[in-house]
Coordinates of C-alpha atoms in Angstrom, one line a residue:
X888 CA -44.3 20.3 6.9
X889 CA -41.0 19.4 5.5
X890 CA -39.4 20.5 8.7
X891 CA -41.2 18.9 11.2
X892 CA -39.5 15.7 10.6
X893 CA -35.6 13.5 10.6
X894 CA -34.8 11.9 7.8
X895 CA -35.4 8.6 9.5
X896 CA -39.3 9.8 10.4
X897 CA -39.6 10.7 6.6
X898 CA -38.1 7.1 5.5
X899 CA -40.8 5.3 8.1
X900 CA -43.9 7.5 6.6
X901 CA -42.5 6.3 3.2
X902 CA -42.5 2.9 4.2
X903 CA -46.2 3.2 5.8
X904 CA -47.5 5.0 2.5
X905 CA -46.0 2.1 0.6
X906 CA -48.2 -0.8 2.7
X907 CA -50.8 1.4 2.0
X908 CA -50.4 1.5 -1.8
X909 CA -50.0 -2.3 -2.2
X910 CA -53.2 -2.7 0.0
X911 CA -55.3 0.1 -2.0
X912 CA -54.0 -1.2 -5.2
X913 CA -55.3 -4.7 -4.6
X914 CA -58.7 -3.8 -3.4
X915 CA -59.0 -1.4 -6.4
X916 CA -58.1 -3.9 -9.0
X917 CA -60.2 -6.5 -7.4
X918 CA -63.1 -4.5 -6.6
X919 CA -63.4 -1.8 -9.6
X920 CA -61.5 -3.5 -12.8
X921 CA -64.3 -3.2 -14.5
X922 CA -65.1 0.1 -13.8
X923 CA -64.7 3.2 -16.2
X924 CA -63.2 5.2 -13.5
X925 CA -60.8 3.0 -12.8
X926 CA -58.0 4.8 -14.5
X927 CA -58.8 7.5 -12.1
X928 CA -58.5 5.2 -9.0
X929 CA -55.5 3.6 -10.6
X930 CA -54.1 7.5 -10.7
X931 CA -55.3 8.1 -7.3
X932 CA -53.0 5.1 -5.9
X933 CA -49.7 6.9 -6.4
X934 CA -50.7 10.8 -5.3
X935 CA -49.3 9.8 -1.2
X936 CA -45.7 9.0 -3.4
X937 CA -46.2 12.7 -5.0
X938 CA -47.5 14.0 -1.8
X939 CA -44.6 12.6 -0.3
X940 CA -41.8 14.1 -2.6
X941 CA -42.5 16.9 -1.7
X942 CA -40.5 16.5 2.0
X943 CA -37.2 14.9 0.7
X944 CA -34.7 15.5 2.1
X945 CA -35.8 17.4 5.5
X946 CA -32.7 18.8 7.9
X947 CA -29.3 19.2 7.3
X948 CA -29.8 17.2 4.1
X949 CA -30.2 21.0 2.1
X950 CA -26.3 21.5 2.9
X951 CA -24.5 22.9 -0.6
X952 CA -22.7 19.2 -0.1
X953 CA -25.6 17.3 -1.3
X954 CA -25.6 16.1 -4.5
X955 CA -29.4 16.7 -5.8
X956 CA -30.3 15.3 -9.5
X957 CA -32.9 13.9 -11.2
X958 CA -32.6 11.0 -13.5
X959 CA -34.6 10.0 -16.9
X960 CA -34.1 6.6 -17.8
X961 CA -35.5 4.2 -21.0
X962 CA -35.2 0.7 -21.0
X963 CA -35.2 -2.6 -23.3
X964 CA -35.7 -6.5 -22.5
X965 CA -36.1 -9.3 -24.5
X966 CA -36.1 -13.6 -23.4
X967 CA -36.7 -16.7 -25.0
X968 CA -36.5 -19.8 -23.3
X969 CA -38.0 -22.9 -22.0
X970 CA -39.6 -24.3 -18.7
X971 CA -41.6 -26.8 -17.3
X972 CA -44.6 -27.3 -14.8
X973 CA -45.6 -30.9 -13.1
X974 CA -48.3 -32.1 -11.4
X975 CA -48.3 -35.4 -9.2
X976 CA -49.9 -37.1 -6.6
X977 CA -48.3 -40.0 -4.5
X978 CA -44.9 -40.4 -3.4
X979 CA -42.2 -42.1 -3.8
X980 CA -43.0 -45.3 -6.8
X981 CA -46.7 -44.9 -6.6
X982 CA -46.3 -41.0 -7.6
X983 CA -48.2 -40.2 -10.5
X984 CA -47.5 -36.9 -12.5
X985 CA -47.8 -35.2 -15.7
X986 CA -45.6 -32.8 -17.2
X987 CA -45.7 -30.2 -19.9
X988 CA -43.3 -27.8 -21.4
X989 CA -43.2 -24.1 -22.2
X990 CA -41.6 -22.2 -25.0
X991 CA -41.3 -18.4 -23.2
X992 CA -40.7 -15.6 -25.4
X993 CA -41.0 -11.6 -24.3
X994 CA -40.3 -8.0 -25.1
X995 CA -40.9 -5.2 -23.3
X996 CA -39.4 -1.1 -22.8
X997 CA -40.0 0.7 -19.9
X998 CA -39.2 4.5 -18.8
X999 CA -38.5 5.7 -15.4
X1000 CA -38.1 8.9 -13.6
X1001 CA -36.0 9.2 -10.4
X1002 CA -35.3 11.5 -7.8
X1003 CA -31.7 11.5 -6.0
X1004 CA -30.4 12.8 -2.8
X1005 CA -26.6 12.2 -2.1
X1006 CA -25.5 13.6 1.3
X1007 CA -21.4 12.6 1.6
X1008 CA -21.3 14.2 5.4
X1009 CA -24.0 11.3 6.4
X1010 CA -22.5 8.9 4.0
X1011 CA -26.4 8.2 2.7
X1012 CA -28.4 8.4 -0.5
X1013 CA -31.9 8.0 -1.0
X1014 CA -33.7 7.5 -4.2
X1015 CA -37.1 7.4 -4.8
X1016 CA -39.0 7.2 -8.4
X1017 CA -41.8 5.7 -10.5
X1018 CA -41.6 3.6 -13.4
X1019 CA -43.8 2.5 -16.3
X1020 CA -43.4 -0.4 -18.6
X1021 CA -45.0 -2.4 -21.3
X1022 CA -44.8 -5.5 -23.4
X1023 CA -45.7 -8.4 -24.9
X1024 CA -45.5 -12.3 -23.0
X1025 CA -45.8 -15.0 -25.7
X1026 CA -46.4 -18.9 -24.2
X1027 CA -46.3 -22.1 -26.4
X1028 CA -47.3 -25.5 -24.7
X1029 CA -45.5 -27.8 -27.2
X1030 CA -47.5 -30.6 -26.8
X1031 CA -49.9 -29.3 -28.5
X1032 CA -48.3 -25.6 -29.7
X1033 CA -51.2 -24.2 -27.8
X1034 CA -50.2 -20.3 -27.8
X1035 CA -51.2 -17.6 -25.2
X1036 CA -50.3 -14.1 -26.1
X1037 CA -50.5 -11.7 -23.1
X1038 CA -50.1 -7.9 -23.5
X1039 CA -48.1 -6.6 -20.5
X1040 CA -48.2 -2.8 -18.9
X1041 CA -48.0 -2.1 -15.2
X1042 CA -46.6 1.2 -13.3
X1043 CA -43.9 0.6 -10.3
X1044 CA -44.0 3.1 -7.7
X1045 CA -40.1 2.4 -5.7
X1046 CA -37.8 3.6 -3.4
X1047 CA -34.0 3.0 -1.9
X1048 CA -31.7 3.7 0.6
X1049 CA -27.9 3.4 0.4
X1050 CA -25.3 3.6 3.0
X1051 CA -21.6 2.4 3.0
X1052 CA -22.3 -1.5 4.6
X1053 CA -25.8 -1.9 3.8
X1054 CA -28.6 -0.9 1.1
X1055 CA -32.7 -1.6 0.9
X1056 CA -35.5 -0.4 -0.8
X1057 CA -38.7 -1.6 -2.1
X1058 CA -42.0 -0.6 -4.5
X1059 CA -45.0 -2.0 -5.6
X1060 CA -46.3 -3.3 -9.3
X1061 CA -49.7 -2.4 -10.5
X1062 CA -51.0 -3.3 -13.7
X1063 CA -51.4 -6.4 -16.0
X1064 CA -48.5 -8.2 -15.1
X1065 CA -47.1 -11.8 -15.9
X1066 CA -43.9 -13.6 -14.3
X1067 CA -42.4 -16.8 -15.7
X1068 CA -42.2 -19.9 -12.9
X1069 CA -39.2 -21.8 -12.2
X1070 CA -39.7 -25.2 -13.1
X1071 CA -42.5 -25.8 -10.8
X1072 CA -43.6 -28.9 -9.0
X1073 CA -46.7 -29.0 -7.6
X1074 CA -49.3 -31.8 -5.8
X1075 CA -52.3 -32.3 -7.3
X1076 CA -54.2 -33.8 -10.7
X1077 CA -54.8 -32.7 -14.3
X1078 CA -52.4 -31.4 -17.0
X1079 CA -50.6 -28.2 -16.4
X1080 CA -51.8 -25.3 -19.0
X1081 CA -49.1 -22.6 -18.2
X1082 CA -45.4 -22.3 -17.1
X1083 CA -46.6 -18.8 -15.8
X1084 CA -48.6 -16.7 -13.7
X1085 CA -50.9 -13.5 -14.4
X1086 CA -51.0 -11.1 -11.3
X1087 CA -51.9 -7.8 -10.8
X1088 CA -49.9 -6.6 -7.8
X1089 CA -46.3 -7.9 -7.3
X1090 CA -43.8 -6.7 -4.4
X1091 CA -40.2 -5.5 -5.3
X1092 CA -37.6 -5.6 -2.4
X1093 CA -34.0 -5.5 -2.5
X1094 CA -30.8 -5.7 0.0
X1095 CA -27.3 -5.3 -0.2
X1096 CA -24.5 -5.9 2.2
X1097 CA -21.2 -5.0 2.1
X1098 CA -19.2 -1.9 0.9
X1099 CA -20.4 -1.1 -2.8
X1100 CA -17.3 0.0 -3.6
X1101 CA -15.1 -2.8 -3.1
X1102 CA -17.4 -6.2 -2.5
X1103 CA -20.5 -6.7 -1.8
X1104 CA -23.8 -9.2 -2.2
X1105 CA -27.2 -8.5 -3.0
X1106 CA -30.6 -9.4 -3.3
X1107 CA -33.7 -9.1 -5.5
X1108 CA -37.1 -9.4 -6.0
X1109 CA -39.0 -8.7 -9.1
X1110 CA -36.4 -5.1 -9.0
X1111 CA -34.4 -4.3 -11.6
X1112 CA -34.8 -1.6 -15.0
X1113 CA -36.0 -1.9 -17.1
X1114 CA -37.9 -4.9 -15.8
X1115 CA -37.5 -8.7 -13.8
X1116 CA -40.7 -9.4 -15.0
X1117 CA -41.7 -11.4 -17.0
X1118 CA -38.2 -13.1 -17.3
X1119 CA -36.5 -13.4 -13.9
X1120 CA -38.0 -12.8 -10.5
X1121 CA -35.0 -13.2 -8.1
X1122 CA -31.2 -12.4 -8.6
X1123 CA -28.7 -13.4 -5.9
X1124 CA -25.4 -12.4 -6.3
X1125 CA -22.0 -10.7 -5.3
X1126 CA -20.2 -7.8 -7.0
X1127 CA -17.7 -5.3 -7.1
X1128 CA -17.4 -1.4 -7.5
X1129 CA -14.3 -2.3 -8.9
X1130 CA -12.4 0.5 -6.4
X1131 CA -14.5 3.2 -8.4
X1132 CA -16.2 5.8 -6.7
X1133 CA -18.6 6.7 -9.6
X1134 CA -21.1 4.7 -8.7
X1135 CA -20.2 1.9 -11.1
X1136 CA -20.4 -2.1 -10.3
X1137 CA -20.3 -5.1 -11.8
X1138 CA -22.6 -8.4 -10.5
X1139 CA -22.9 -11.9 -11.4
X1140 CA -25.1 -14.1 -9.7
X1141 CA -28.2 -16.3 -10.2
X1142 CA -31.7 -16.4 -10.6
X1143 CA -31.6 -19.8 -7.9
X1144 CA -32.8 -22.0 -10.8
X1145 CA -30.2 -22.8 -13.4
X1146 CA -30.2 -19.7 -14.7
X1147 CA -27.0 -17.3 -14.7
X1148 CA -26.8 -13.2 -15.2
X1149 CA -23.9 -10.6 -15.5
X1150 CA -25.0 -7.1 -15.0
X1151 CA -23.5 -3.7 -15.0
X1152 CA -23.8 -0.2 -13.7
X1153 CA -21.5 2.0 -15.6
X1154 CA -21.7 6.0 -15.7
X1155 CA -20.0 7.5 -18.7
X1156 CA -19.2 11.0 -18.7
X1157 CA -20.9 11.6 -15.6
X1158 CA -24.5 12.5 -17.3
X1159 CA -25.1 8.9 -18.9
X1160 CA -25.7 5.9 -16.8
X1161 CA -25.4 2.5 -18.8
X1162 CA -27.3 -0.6 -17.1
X1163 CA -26.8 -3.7 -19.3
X1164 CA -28.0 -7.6 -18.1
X1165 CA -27.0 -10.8 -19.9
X1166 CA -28.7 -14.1 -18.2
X1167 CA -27.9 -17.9 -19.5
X1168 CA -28.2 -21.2 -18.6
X1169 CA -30.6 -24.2 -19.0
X1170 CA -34.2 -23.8 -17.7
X1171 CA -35.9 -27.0 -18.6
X1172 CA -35.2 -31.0 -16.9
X1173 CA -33.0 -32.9 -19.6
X1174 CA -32.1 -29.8 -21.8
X1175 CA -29.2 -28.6 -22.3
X1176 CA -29.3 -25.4 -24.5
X1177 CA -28.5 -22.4 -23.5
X1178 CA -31.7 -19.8 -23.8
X1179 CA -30.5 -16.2 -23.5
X1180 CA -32.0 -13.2 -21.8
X1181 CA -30.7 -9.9 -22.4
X1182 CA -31.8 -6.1 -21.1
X1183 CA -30.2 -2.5 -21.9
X1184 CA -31.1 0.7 -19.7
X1185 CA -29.9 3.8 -20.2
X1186 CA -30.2 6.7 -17.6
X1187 CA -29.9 10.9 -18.3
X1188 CA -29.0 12.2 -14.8
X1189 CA -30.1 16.0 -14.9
X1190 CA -28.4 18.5 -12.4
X1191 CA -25.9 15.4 -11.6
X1192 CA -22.4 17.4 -10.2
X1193 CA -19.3 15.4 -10.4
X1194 CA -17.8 17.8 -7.7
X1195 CA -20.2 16.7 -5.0
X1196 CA -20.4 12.7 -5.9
X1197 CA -20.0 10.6 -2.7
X1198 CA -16.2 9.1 -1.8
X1199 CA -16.7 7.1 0.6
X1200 CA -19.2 4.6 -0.7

């Protein structure tokens, strides 16, 4: 039914489906964890995405001008750094707290599959892909050198939509997933026991404003390959295409809590992509080492024609 509908129709069905997924996903893992079919209602969350493929793009979008390719891409990530959790009641001199401090160290890979669709007359490109990725979260209270090993693996169901001024997209994580806390400060009593957080559903969202090419900021959450998580959750930055129209940028920003990152997008001989990340800074109160963070994807773009790339983005 392909026909029946405008791109923007197909974008809002996407975006419906999506809400649906999250909201499925939840009562699934809740409801049926323990299960043995629950690898088959895991499975069954992500047939509307493939049901969906199969209408992109609808209209004019089939023109010899569009630039059609799919993309392979395997990932590595590795951090090791420190943070802190408080507790207190009170305010002011009569506030109580205790705090403890974390020693966070993770590795993970991950592998993606991606669809593109880049129509130059419309100035537009859509994306849309699924990812899977696994690792292992190690935590250290070093008060006591209490240790929690956590084994990671989740699937990521995403989407995206560029234009010249202004890019979104968004997906969904499902699986045994962990994300690292800022330094967090919290009321209440007792003695903290982790500087993280086990979920099994996290959002991914990102927005970008500004020509890509030239200047532009940006926005994530929990969204970037090979994986935010466990390591950073939010990057808010500005970079620069550096006049290229390739594709390829350069960003440096921060991950709002002490924490710095350089990142890159750069295509090399039009099939390979290169997506490297560097992060530093000082994560825990009244340290000041520098704990590194560092990631490495790299992308196969199949069908990818140089001849038909986008120039005006």
């Amino acid at each position: 039914m392909q026909s029946w509908f405008v791109f923007p129709e197909i974008v809002a069905l996407l975006i419906t489906f999506s809400v649906a997924v999250v909201l499925l996903g939840s009562f699934v893992i809740r409801h049926f964890y323990y299960s043995p079919y629950r690898l088959v209602y895991a499975t069954a969350i992500v047939l509307p995405f493939i049901i969906m493929a199969q209408t992109f793009p609808a209209g004019q979008q089939d023109s010899v001008l569009v630039n059609k390719y799919k993309s392979i891409k395997i990932g590595f990530g590795s951090g090791n750094f420190e943070n802190s959790h408080t507790i207190g009641q009170g305010s002011g001199c009569d506030r109580v707290s205790s705090t403890e401090y974390f020693k966070q160290e993770y590795t993970l890979g991950a592998v993606a599959f991606e669809f593109t669709e880049d129509n130059p007359e419309q100035k537009q490109l859509f994306r849309y892909g699924a990812k899977a990725m696994s690792g292992n979260h190690r935590e250290t209270r070093l008060s006591d050198n209490n240790i929690t090993n956590t084994t990671m693996f989740g699937v990521t169901p995403y989407f995206g939509f560029e234009t010249n001024w202004l890019g979104f997209g968004g997906g969904v994580h499902l699986g045994n997933l962990t994300y690292i806390t800022e330094n967090l400060r919290e009321d209440g009593t007792g003695i903290p026991t982790s500087g993280s957080k086990n979920k099994n559903v996290i959002p991914q969202a990102y927005f970008r404003a500004g020509p890509e090419r030239w200047i532009f900021v940006d926005y994530h959450y929990a969204d970037f390959f090979p994986s935010a998580l466990p390591g950073f959750r939010q990057q808010l930055g500005i970079g620069t295409g550096l006049g290229t129209n390739n594709g390829t940028n350069l960003r440096y920003g921060s991950n709002t809590d002490k924490i710095n990152y350089l990142s890159g997008y750069f295509p090399i001989e039009n099939k390979l992509v290169l997506e490297p990340m560097y992060l530093w800074g000082t994560r825990r109160y009244g340290n000041d080492k520098n704990y590194p963070q560092f990631s490495l994807g790299l992308s196969y773009r199949f069908g990818f024609s140089e001849g038909k790339r986008r120039k005006d983005f």
